[in-house]
Amino acid sequence: MTGETMRKAVALSDSTLGELAAEVTRPMYDRKRTFPGLVHIGAGGFNRSHLAVYLDDLLERGEAMRWGEFGVGLLPPDKAIHEGLKAQDYLYSLMALEAGDESLRVIGSLCGHLYAPEAHEGVLERMVSAECAIVSLTVTEGGYFEDASGRFVEENPDIRHDLEHRASPQTWLGYVAEAADRRMKYGRAPFTLMSCDNVHGNGAVARKSLLAFAALRSDVLHNWIEANVAFPSSMVDRITPRTTDENRAMIAEKFGVMDRVPVVAEGFRQWVLEDTFVAGRPAFEKAGVQMTGDVAPFEKMKMRILNGGHLSLAFLGDLLGHTWVLEAAADEQLRRVLIEFMAEVRPTVPPLPGIDLEDYSNTVLRRFTNPAIRDQVTRICSEGCAKYTKYLAPSLADLLAQGRPARMMALVLAGWLYYQRGVDEQGRAMTMEDAQIGMLKEFVEGGCKEARLALAVRPLFGDLATAYPQFVAAVQANLDSMRARGVRATIAETLAKAPQTA
Ligand code: CS2
């Protein structure tokens, strides 16, 4: 847009909604009449491109004014989100990006937000309030305090802190357990705890962690939660890159909206949700949520093909110098890696009525190559240890147990190991973000040469090193080849051996 046509951006707030350009969608319902029936921990980009949007859809339909969302931030980066939202009457905009079709929608479903480290009691009050019927979570793959064997990591310092400081916790577990304890003592109805994380069996995982934590507080609390709280599992999906200053500038220039905390996402969204709620729920199905009795097969499909597929591009892509997922997916060699990787893991995904897994894979490829979405390769690479465990390890275990080829897995895994050197093929330092990387210490300190040193780390790889020596040898061969001849030559060689998919 040129200087002349550039409009003056309007700072987002309740009182300025009427001044927004006609093309900007905004809440038409009366936000003052919305009640926070749902308290959500982790109102970052994904929550605000997904759950909050479904709630906004329902509010727009006049379906249920009691199902607004009250957001809670636990971590330092949430402070800026809190301040931005507060200054904007908890309004924010969502820019949906599809090639040639960018749209902006102001979302009104947030009724409030608190930055928990500065408002412990306020957060607890919200969760204990009579109107709160659902506490929901987006705390990431690593946020459940369980190791790869599923053990609750009770020695974690944050968990110890929360056991000792019940009224000023740091983790979601501390808050939810204390809120449940107060509800129990006040004789209030329980709530449903709904995990919205991209974790296999997210409801069961949340339940297990919460029960383990509650048991460390008291048997009575543990038993009350076990008997009263429901934990629906779900499969959630919407690619939501990190918001950048460039996005903010585009929203101001193109749509005339000045928003401190906007969210950008692809147009596509999907939510498959188990229908087990104890204290009522919004009519999610009216907003396109697929309510089901068994989410597991949907999760497998999504995590193994889409999230695994993302990883198949990301580490190799970063090594080859790509900044954006789109760029990586358009790189002819990496595109083939992705296609072959998805074909390799497909047989480990159970059939789903009405879904063709090849079509699903093609949609994933199309979504990754959405030219309007600038999704960061570093975002996908971040927290690789947690992601490896959730998105690659389960399909690898099935492939090996079923005696199926795992060539692309060996390449991708070698790529991840080679990536740990921290420099790309041009010798540039890459951005490394992984809270659990200490697990690969021995391998990294040994110069990232010996796959065996990594693959013997049981919390990540279980008994892989002893049970499947041939696979270990294949990873080692890829790693040696990357060191000796570079990443491209190694990919080319593996692709030459892989079955050629369409
Ligand atoms: C990505 C996901 O972080 C990742 O590794 O694969 O965030 C992905 O974009 C979402 O799961 C899409 O729903």
Coordinates of C-alpha atoms and ligand atoms in Angstrom, one line a residue:
M1 CA 0.0 0.0 0.0
T2 CA 1.4 3.4 -0.9
G3 CA 1.9 6.4 1.4
E4 CA -1.2 8.2 0.0
T5 CA -3.5 5.3 0.5
M6 CA -2.1 4.3 3.9
R7 CA -4.8 5.0 6.5
K8 CA -4.2 6.2 10.0
A9 CA -4.2 3.1 12.2
V10 CA -6.8 3.0 15.0
A11 CA -5.7 1.7 18.4
L12 CA -7.8 -1.3 19.3
S13 CA -10.3 -0.9 22.2
D14 CA -14.0 -1.3 22.8
S15 CA -14.6 2.3 22.1
T16 CA -12.9 2.3 18.8
L17 CA -14.5 -0.8 17.3
G18 CA -16.9 1.4 15.4
E19 CA -14.1 3.3 13.7
L20 CA -12.5 0.3 12.1
A21 CA -12.5 -0.1 8.4
A22 CA -15.5 -2.0 7.1
E23 CA -13.5 -5.0 5.9
V24 CA -12.3 -5.8 9.4
T25 CA -14.6 -8.3 11.1
R26 CA -15.4 -7.4 14.7
P27 CA -17.6 -8.7 17.5
M28 CA -21.2 -7.8 17.0
Y29 CA -22.4 -9.2 20.4
D30 CA -22.5 -7.2 23.6
R31 CA -19.2 -8.0 25.3
K32 CA -20.4 -6.6 28.6
R33 CA -22.8 -9.5 28.8
T34 CA -20.2 -12.2 28.4
F35 CA -19.2 -14.2 31.5
P36 CA -15.9 -16.1 31.8
G37 CA -17.1 -19.7 32.1
L38 CA -13.7 -20.8 31.0
V39 CA -10.3 -19.9 32.5
H40 CA -7.4 -20.6 30.1
I41 CA -3.8 -20.9 31.2
G42 CA -1.4 -19.9 28.4
A43 CA -3.2 -17.4 26.2
G44 CA -0.4 -17.2 23.7
G45 CA -0.7 -17.3 19.9
F46 CA -2.1 -20.7 19.6
N47 CA -4.9 -20.3 22.2
R48 CA -5.9 -17.1 20.6
S49 CA -5.9 -18.5 17.0
H50 CA -7.9 -21.6 18.1
L51 CA -10.0 -22.0 21.2
A52 CA -10.7 -18.3 21.6
V53 CA -11.8 -18.1 18.0
Y54 CA -14.3 -21.0 18.4
L55 CA -15.7 -19.3 21.5
D56 CA -15.9 -16.0 19.5
D57 CA -17.8 -17.9 16.8
L58 CA -20.3 -19.1 19.4
L59 CA -20.7 -15.8 21.1
E60 CA -21.3 -14.3 17.6
R61 CA -24.1 -16.8 17.1
G62 CA -25.6 -15.6 20.4
E63 CA -25.2 -19.2 21.6
A64 CA -23.9 -18.8 25.1
M65 CA -22.9 -15.6 26.8
R66 CA -21.6 -17.6 29.7
W67 CA -18.7 -19.0 27.7
G68 CA -16.3 -16.2 27.5
E69 CA -12.6 -16.9 28.2
F70 CA -10.5 -15.5 31.0
G71 CA -6.9 -15.8 30.1
V72 CA -4.0 -16.4 32.4
G73 CA -0.2 -16.0 31.7
L74 CA 2.3 -17.9 33.7
L75 CA 5.6 -17.1 32.0
P76 CA 7.7 -13.9 31.6
P77 CA 6.8 -13.5 27.9
D78 CA 3.1 -13.5 28.9
K79 CA 3.6 -10.2 30.7
A80 CA 3.7 -8.2 27.4
I81 CA 0.6 -10.1 26.2
H82 CA -1.1 -9.1 29.4
E83 CA -0.2 -5.5 29.1
G84 CA -1.2 -5.3 25.5
L85 CA -4.5 -7.0 26.1
K86 CA -5.3 -4.9 29.1
A87 CA -4.7 -1.7 27.2
Q88 CA -7.1 -3.0 24.5
D89 CA -10.0 -4.1 26.7
Y90 CA -8.8 -7.6 26.0
L91 CA -9.5 -7.3 22.3
Y92 CA -6.9 -8.6 19.8
S93 CA -6.9 -9.2 16.1
L94 CA -6.3 -12.3 14.2
M95 CA -4.9 -12.1 10.7
A96 CA -5.7 -15.2 8.7
L97 CA -3.3 -15.8 5.9
E98 CA -4.1 -17.6 2.7
A99 CA -2.4 -16.7 -0.6
G100 CA -4.3 -13.7 -2.0
D101 CA -6.8 -13.7 0.8
E102 CA -5.6 -12.0 3.9
S103 CA -8.4 -11.1 6.4
L104 CA -8.5 -9.5 9.7
R105 CA -10.9 -10.3 12.5
V106 CA -11.1 -8.7 15.9
I107 CA -11.8 -11.4 18.5
G108 CA -13.9 -10.4 21.5
S109 CA -14.2 -13.7 23.5
L110 CA -11.5 -12.8 26.1
C111 CA -13.2 -11.2 29.1
G112 CA -10.1 -10.6 31.0
H113 CA -6.5 -11.7 31.5
L114 CA -4.1 -11.8 34.4
Y115 CA -0.3 -12.2 34.5
A116 CA -0.2 -14.8 37.3
P117 CA 3.2 -13.9 38.9
E118 CA 1.7 -10.5 39.8
A119 CA -1.8 -11.8 40.6
H120 CA -1.8 -15.2 42.3
E121 CA -4.9 -14.6 44.3
G122 CA -6.8 -13.1 41.4
V123 CA -6.1 -16.1 39.2
L124 CA -7.2 -18.5 42.0
E125 CA -10.4 -16.5 42.6
R126 CA -11.3 -16.8 38.9
M127 CA -10.8 -20.6 38.9
V128 CA -12.7 -21.0 42.1
S129 CA -15.6 -18.7 41.0
A130 CA -19.0 -20.2 40.6
E131 CA -19.1 -19.3 36.9
C132 CA -15.9 -21.1 36.0
A133 CA -16.9 -24.6 34.6
I134 CA -13.8 -25.3 32.5
V135 CA -10.1 -24.7 33.1
S136 CA -8.2 -25.2 29.9
L137 CA -4.5 -25.3 29.2
T138 CA -1.9 -24.5 26.5
V139 CA 1.3 -25.2 28.3
T140 CA 3.3 -26.8 25.4
E141 CA 4.6 -30.4 24.9
G142 CA 7.1 -30.0 27.7
G143 CA 4.7 -28.5 30.2
Y144 CA 3.3 -31.7 31.8
F145 CA 6.4 -32.5 34.0
E146 CA 6.6 -36.0 32.7
D147 CA 9.7 -37.7 31.4
A148 CA 9.7 -39.9 28.3
S149 CA 8.8 -43.0 30.3
G150 CA 5.7 -41.1 31.6
R151 CA 7.0 -40.6 35.1
F152 CA 5.9 -37.4 36.9
V153 CA 9.1 -35.4 37.6
E154 CA 8.2 -34.6 41.1
E155 CA 11.8 -33.4 41.9
N156 CA 11.4 -30.5 39.5
P157 CA 12.2 -27.3 41.4
D158 CA 9.0 -25.6 40.2
I159 CA 6.9 -28.5 41.5
R160 CA 8.7 -28.4 44.8
H161 CA 8.1 -24.7 44.9
D162 CA 4.4 -25.2 44.3
L163 CA 4.0 -27.8 47.0
E164 CA 5.5 -25.4 49.5
H165 CA 3.7 -22.2 48.3
R166 CA 0.1 -23.2 47.8
A167 CA -1.3 -19.7 47.5
S168 CA 1.4 -18.4 45.2
P169 CA 2.2 -21.2 42.7
Q170 CA 4.3 -21.0 39.6
T171 CA 3.0 -23.9 37.5
W172 CA -0.5 -24.7 36.2
L173 CA -0.5 -27.7 38.5
G174 CA -0.1 -25.5 41.6
Y175 CA -2.9 -23.3 40.4
V176 CA -5.3 -26.0 39.4
A177 CA -4.7 -28.1 42.5
E178 CA -5.2 -25.2 44.8
A179 CA -8.3 -24.1 43.0
A180 CA -9.7 -27.7 43.2
D181 CA -8.8 -27.8 46.9
R182 CA -10.8 -24.6 47.5
R183 CA -13.7 -25.8 45.5
M184 CA -13.7 -29.0 47.4
K185 CA -13.6 -27.2 50.8
Y186 CA -16.3 -24.6 49.8
G187 CA -18.5 -27.4 48.5
R188 CA -18.5 -26.0 45.0
A189 CA -19.0 -28.1 41.8
P190 CA -15.9 -29.3 40.1
F191 CA -14.7 -28.1 36.8
T192 CA -13.5 -29.8 33.7
L193 CA -9.8 -29.6 32.9
M194 CA -9.4 -29.4 29.2
S195 CA -5.9 -29.6 27.7
C196 CA -5.5 -28.0 24.4
D197 CA -1.9 -29.1 23.9
N198 CA -0.6 -31.0 21.0
V199 CA 0.3 -34.0 23.1
H200 CA -0.8 -37.6 22.6
G201 CA -3.7 -38.3 25.0
N202 CA -3.5 -34.8 26.3
G203 CA -6.5 -35.3 28.6
A204 CA -5.0 -38.5 30.1
V205 CA -1.6 -36.8 30.4
A206 CA -3.1 -33.8 32.2
R207 CA -5.0 -36.1 34.5
K208 CA -2.0 -38.1 35.3
S209 CA 0.2 -35.1 36.1
L210 CA -2.5 -33.4 38.2
L211 CA -3.3 -36.5 40.2
A212 CA 0.4 -37.1 40.8
F213 CA 0.8 -33.6 42.0
A214 CA -2.4 -33.6 44.1
A215 CA -1.3 -36.8 45.8
L216 CA 1.8 -35.0 47.0
R217 CA -0.5 -32.5 48.6
S218 CA -3.1 -34.8 50.2
D219 CA -4.9 -38.0 49.5
V220 CA -8.2 -36.3 50.1
L221 CA -7.5 -33.8 47.3
H222 CA -6.2 -36.5 45.0
N223 CA -9.4 -38.5 45.6
W224 CA -11.7 -35.6 45.1
I225 CA -10.1 -34.7 41.8
E226 CA -10.1 -38.3 40.7
A227 CA -13.8 -38.7 41.5
N228 CA -15.0 -35.3 40.2
V229 CA -12.8 -33.7 37.5
A230 CA -13.2 -34.6 33.8
F231 CA -10.2 -34.5 31.4
P232 CA -11.4 -34.6 27.8
S233 CA -8.6 -35.3 25.2
S234 CA -8.5 -33.4 22.0
M235 CA -6.7 -33.0 18.7
V236 CA -6.0 -29.4 18.0
D237 CA -4.6 -28.0 14.7
R238 CA -3.8 -24.6 13.3
I239 CA -0.4 -23.4 12.2
T240 CA 0.3 -20.2 14.2
P241 CA 3.7 -18.7 13.5
R242 CA 5.2 -16.4 16.1
T243 CA 3.9 -12.8 15.6
T244 CA 6.5 -10.4 14.3
D245 CA 6.9 -6.6 14.2
E246 CA 6.4 -7.0 10.5
N247 CA 3.0 -8.6 11.1
R248 CA 2.1 -5.7 13.4
A249 CA 3.1 -3.2 10.8
M250 CA 1.1 -5.0 8.1
I251 CA -2.0 -5.0 10.3
A252 CA -1.6 -1.3 10.8
E253 CA -0.9 -0.5 7.2
K254 CA -3.2 -2.8 5.4
F255 CA -6.1 -2.9 7.8
G256 CA -5.7 0.3 9.8
V257 CA -5.6 -1.5 13.2
M258 CA -3.0 -0.7 15.8
D259 CA -2.7 -3.9 17.8
R260 CA 0.0 -4.6 20.3
V261 CA -0.7 -8.3 20.6
P262 CA -2.2 -9.6 17.3
V263 CA -2.0 -13.2 16.2
V264 CA -1.4 -14.5 12.7
A265 CA -2.4 -18.0 11.5
E266 CA -3.3 -20.0 8.5
G267 CA -7.0 -20.1 7.4
F268 CA -7.3 -23.9 8.2
R269 CA -8.3 -25.0 11.7
Q270 CA -9.4 -28.3 13.2
W271 CA -10.5 -29.5 16.6
V272 CA -11.6 -33.0 17.5
L273 CA -12.7 -33.1 21.1
E274 CA -13.8 -35.9 23.5
D275 CA -17.2 -35.2 24.9
T276 CA -16.6 -35.7 28.6
F277 CA -17.4 -32.5 30.5
V278 CA -18.6 -32.5 34.1
A279 CA -20.0 -29.0 34.5
G280 CA -21.4 -28.1 31.1
R281 CA -19.7 -26.9 28.0
P282 CA -20.2 -24.5 25.1
A283 CA -22.0 -26.0 22.1
F284 CA -18.7 -26.5 20.4
E285 CA -20.2 -28.6 17.6
K286 CA -22.1 -25.5 16.4
A287 CA -18.7 -23.9 15.7
G288 CA -17.4 -26.8 13.7
V289 CA -15.7 -28.8 16.5
Q290 CA -15.9 -32.5 15.9
M291 CA -17.1 -34.1 19.1
T292 CA -16.1 -37.7 19.4
G293 CA -15.7 -40.6 21.9
D294 CA -12.1 -41.4 20.8
V295 CA -9.6 -38.8 19.7
A296 CA -6.6 -41.1 19.6
P297 CA -6.6 -42.0 15.9
F298 CA -7.0 -38.3 14.9
E299 CA -4.1 -37.4 17.2
K300 CA -1.9 -40.1 15.7
M301 CA -2.7 -38.8 12.2
K302 CA -1.9 -35.2 13.1
M303 CA 1.2 -35.7 15.2
R304 CA 2.8 -38.3 13.1
I305 CA 2.1 -36.8 9.7
L306 CA 1.9 -33.0 10.3
N307 CA 4.1 -32.5 13.4
G308 CA 6.5 -35.2 12.4
G309 CA 6.5 -33.8 8.8
H310 CA 7.3 -30.4 10.2
L311 CA 10.3 -31.8 12.0
S312 CA 11.4 -33.7 8.9
L313 CA 11.8 -30.3 7.2
A314 CA 13.0 -28.2 10.1
F315 CA 16.3 -29.5 11.2
L316 CA 17.6 -30.3 7.8
G317 CA 16.1 -27.0 6.6
D318 CA 17.9 -25.0 9.2
L319 CA 21.1 -26.7 8.4
L320 CA 20.6 -25.8 4.7
G321 CA 20.1 -22.1 5.7
H322 CA 16.3 -21.8 5.3
T323 CA 14.5 -19.3 7.5
W324 CA 10.9 -20.1 6.7
V325 CA 9.0 -23.4 6.6
L326 CA 7.7 -22.4 3.2
E327 CA 11.2 -22.0 1.8
A328 CA 12.2 -25.4 3.2
A329 CA 9.1 -27.1 1.8
A330 CA 9.7 -25.5 -1.6
D331 CA 13.3 -26.7 -1.7
E332 CA 13.0 -29.6 -4.1
Q333 CA 15.2 -31.9 -2.1
L334 CA 13.5 -31.2 1.2
R335 CA 10.1 -31.4 -0.4
R336 CA 10.9 -34.9 -1.4
V337 CA 12.2 -35.6 2.2
L338 CA 8.8 -34.5 3.5
I339 CA 6.8 -36.5 1.0
E340 CA 8.8 -39.7 1.6
F341 CA 8.8 -39.1 5.3
M342 CA 5.0 -38.9 5.4
A343 CA 4.7 -42.0 3.2
E344 CA 7.0 -43.8 5.5
V345 CA 5.0 -43.1 8.7
R346 CA 1.5 -43.4 7.1
P347 CA 1.3 -47.2 7.7
T348 CA 1.7 -46.5 11.5
V349 CA -1.5 -44.4 11.5
P350 CA -4.7 -46.4 12.0
P351 CA -7.4 -46.0 9.3
L352 CA -10.0 -43.3 10.0
P353 CA -13.4 -43.6 8.4
G354 CA -13.9 -41.1 5.7
I355 CA -10.2 -39.9 5.7
D356 CA -7.7 -40.8 3.1
L357 CA -4.3 -40.4 4.6
E358 CA -2.7 -39.6 1.3
D359 CA -5.1 -36.8 0.8
Y360 CA -4.3 -35.7 4.4
S361 CA -0.6 -35.7 3.6
N362 CA -1.2 -33.7 0.4
T363 CA -3.1 -31.1 2.5
V364 CA -0.2 -30.9 4.9
L365 CA 2.2 -30.3 2.0
R366 CA -0.2 -27.6 0.7
R367 CA -0.4 -26.0 4.2
F368 CA 3.4 -26.0 4.6
T369 CA 3.7 -24.3 1.2
N370 CA 1.1 -21.7 1.9
P371 CA 2.9 -18.7 0.3
A372 CA 1.2 -16.2 2.7
I373 CA 2.4 -17.9 5.9
R374 CA 5.9 -17.0 7.2
D375 CA 6.3 -19.7 9.7
Q376 CA 9.7 -19.8 11.4
V377 CA 12.0 -22.9 10.9
T378 CA 13.4 -22.0 14.4
R379 CA 9.9 -22.2 15.9
I380 CA 9.6 -25.8 14.6
C381 CA 13.1 -26.7 15.7
S382 CA 12.6 -25.3 19.2
E383 CA 12.2 -27.8 22.1
G384 CA 13.4 -30.6 19.8
C385 CA 13.8 -33.1 22.7
A386 CA 10.2 -32.8 23.8
K387 CA 9.0 -32.8 20.1
Y388 CA 11.2 -35.8 19.2
T389 CA 9.5 -37.7 22.0
K390 CA 6.0 -36.7 21.0
Y391 CA 6.1 -36.6 17.2
L392 CA 8.8 -38.9 16.0
A393 CA 9.5 -41.5 18.7
P394 CA 6.1 -43.2 18.6
S395 CA 6.0 -43.7 14.8
L396 CA 9.7 -44.8 14.8
A397 CA 8.9 -47.4 17.5
D398 CA 6.0 -48.7 15.4
L399 CA 8.0 -48.8 12.2
L400 CA 10.8 -50.8 13.9
A401 CA 8.5 -53.1 15.7
Q402 CA 6.6 -53.9 12.5
G403 CA 9.9 -54.4 10.6
R404 CA 9.0 -51.6 8.1
P405 CA 11.6 -49.3 6.4
A406 CA 12.7 -46.4 8.5
R407 CA 15.1 -44.8 6.1
M408 CA 13.7 -41.3 6.2
M409 CA 13.5 -41.5 10.0
A410 CA 17.2 -42.4 10.1
L411 CA 18.0 -39.4 7.9
V412 CA 15.8 -37.0 9.9
L413 CA 17.2 -38.2 13.2
A414 CA 20.8 -37.9 11.9
G415 CA 19.8 -34.4 10.8
W416 CA 18.6 -33.5 14.3
L417 CA 21.8 -34.9 15.8
Y418 CA 24.0 -33.1 13.3
Y419 CA 22.0 -29.9 13.9
Q420 CA 23.2 -30.0 17.6
R421 CA 26.6 -28.6 16.4
G422 CA 24.7 -25.3 16.3
V423 CA 26.2 -24.2 12.9
D424 CA 24.6 -24.5 9.5
E425 CA 26.2 -25.7 6.2
Q426 CA 27.6 -22.2 5.6
G427 CA 29.1 -22.1 9.1
R428 CA 26.6 -19.6 10.5
A429 CA 25.4 -20.0 14.0
M430 CA 21.7 -21.2 14.3
T431 CA 19.3 -20.2 17.0
M432 CA 19.1 -23.1 19.4
E433 CA 16.2 -23.3 21.9
D434 CA 15.8 -26.5 23.8
A435 CA 15.2 -26.6 27.6
Q436 CA 16.0 -30.3 27.7
I437 CA 19.1 -30.4 25.6
G438 CA 21.1 -31.4 28.6
M439 CA 20.0 -34.9 27.9
L440 CA 22.2 -35.0 24.9
K441 CA 25.2 -33.6 26.8
E442 CA 27.5 -36.5 26.3
F443 CA 26.9 -36.6 22.5
V444 CA 27.3 -32.9 22.1
E445 CA 30.5 -32.8 24.2
G446 CA 31.9 -35.6 22.1
G447 CA 31.6 -33.3 19.1
C448 CA 28.2 -34.6 17.8
K449 CA 29.9 -37.5 16.0
E450 CA 28.8 -40.7 17.7
A451 CA 25.1 -41.4 17.3
R452 CA 25.4 -44.2 19.8
L453 CA 26.1 -41.6 22.6
A454 CA 22.8 -39.9 21.8
L455 CA 20.7 -42.9 21.1
A456 CA 21.7 -44.6 24.4
V457 CA 19.9 -41.8 26.3
R458 CA 17.0 -43.8 27.6
P459 CA 14.6 -41.0 28.5
L460 CA 14.6 -40.0 24.9
F461 CA 15.2 -43.2 23.0
G462 CA 14.2 -46.0 25.4
D463 CA 15.9 -49.3 24.4
L464 CA 16.5 -48.3 20.8
A465 CA 20.3 -48.5 21.0
T466 CA 20.2 -52.1 22.2
A467 CA 17.1 -53.4 20.4
Y468 CA 17.8 -52.1 17.0
P469 CA 21.5 -51.9 16.2
Q470 CA 20.8 -51.8 12.5
F471 CA 18.8 -48.6 12.8
V472 CA 21.6 -47.1 15.0
A473 CA 24.1 -48.0 12.2
A474 CA 21.8 -46.3 9.7
V475 CA 21.7 -43.1 11.7
Q476 CA 25.5 -43.2 12.2
A477 CA 26.0 -43.7 8.4
N478 CA 23.8 -40.6 7.7
L479 CA 25.7 -38.6 10.4
D480 CA 29.1 -39.7 9.0
S481 CA 28.0 -38.8 5.5
M482 CA 26.8 -35.3 6.7
R483 CA 30.1 -34.7 8.3
A484 CA 32.1 -35.9 5.4
R485 CA 30.1 -34.9 2.3
G486 CA 27.5 -32.4 3.6
V487 CA 23.8 -32.4 4.2
R488 CA 22.7 -32.2 0.5
A489 CA 24.7 -35.1 -0.6
T490 CA 23.5 -37.2 2.3
I491 CA 19.8 -36.3 1.5
A492 CA 20.4 -37.1 -2.1
E493 CA 21.8 -40.5 -1.3
T494 CA 19.0 -41.4 1.1
L495 CA 16.3 -40.3 -1.3
A496 CA 17.9 -42.4 -4.1
K497 CA 17.3 -45.4 -1.8
A498 CA 13.8 -44.5 -0.6
P499 CA 10.8 -45.8 -2.5
Q500 CA 9.7 -43.0 -4.9
T501 CA 6.3 -41.8 -4.0
A502 CA 4.2 -39.9 -6.5
Ligands
CS2_1 C1 4.7 -27.4 15.0 C2 3.3 -27.1 15.6 O1 5.8 -26.6 16.9 C3 5.8 -27.4 16.0 O2 6.6 -28.3 15.9 O3 4.6 -28.6 14.3 O4 3.3 -26.0 16.4 C4 2.2 -27.0 14.5 O5 2.4 -25.8 13.7 C5 0.9 -27.1 15.1 O6 0.7 -28.2 15.8 C6 -0.2 -27.0 14.0 O7 -1.4 -27.3 14.6

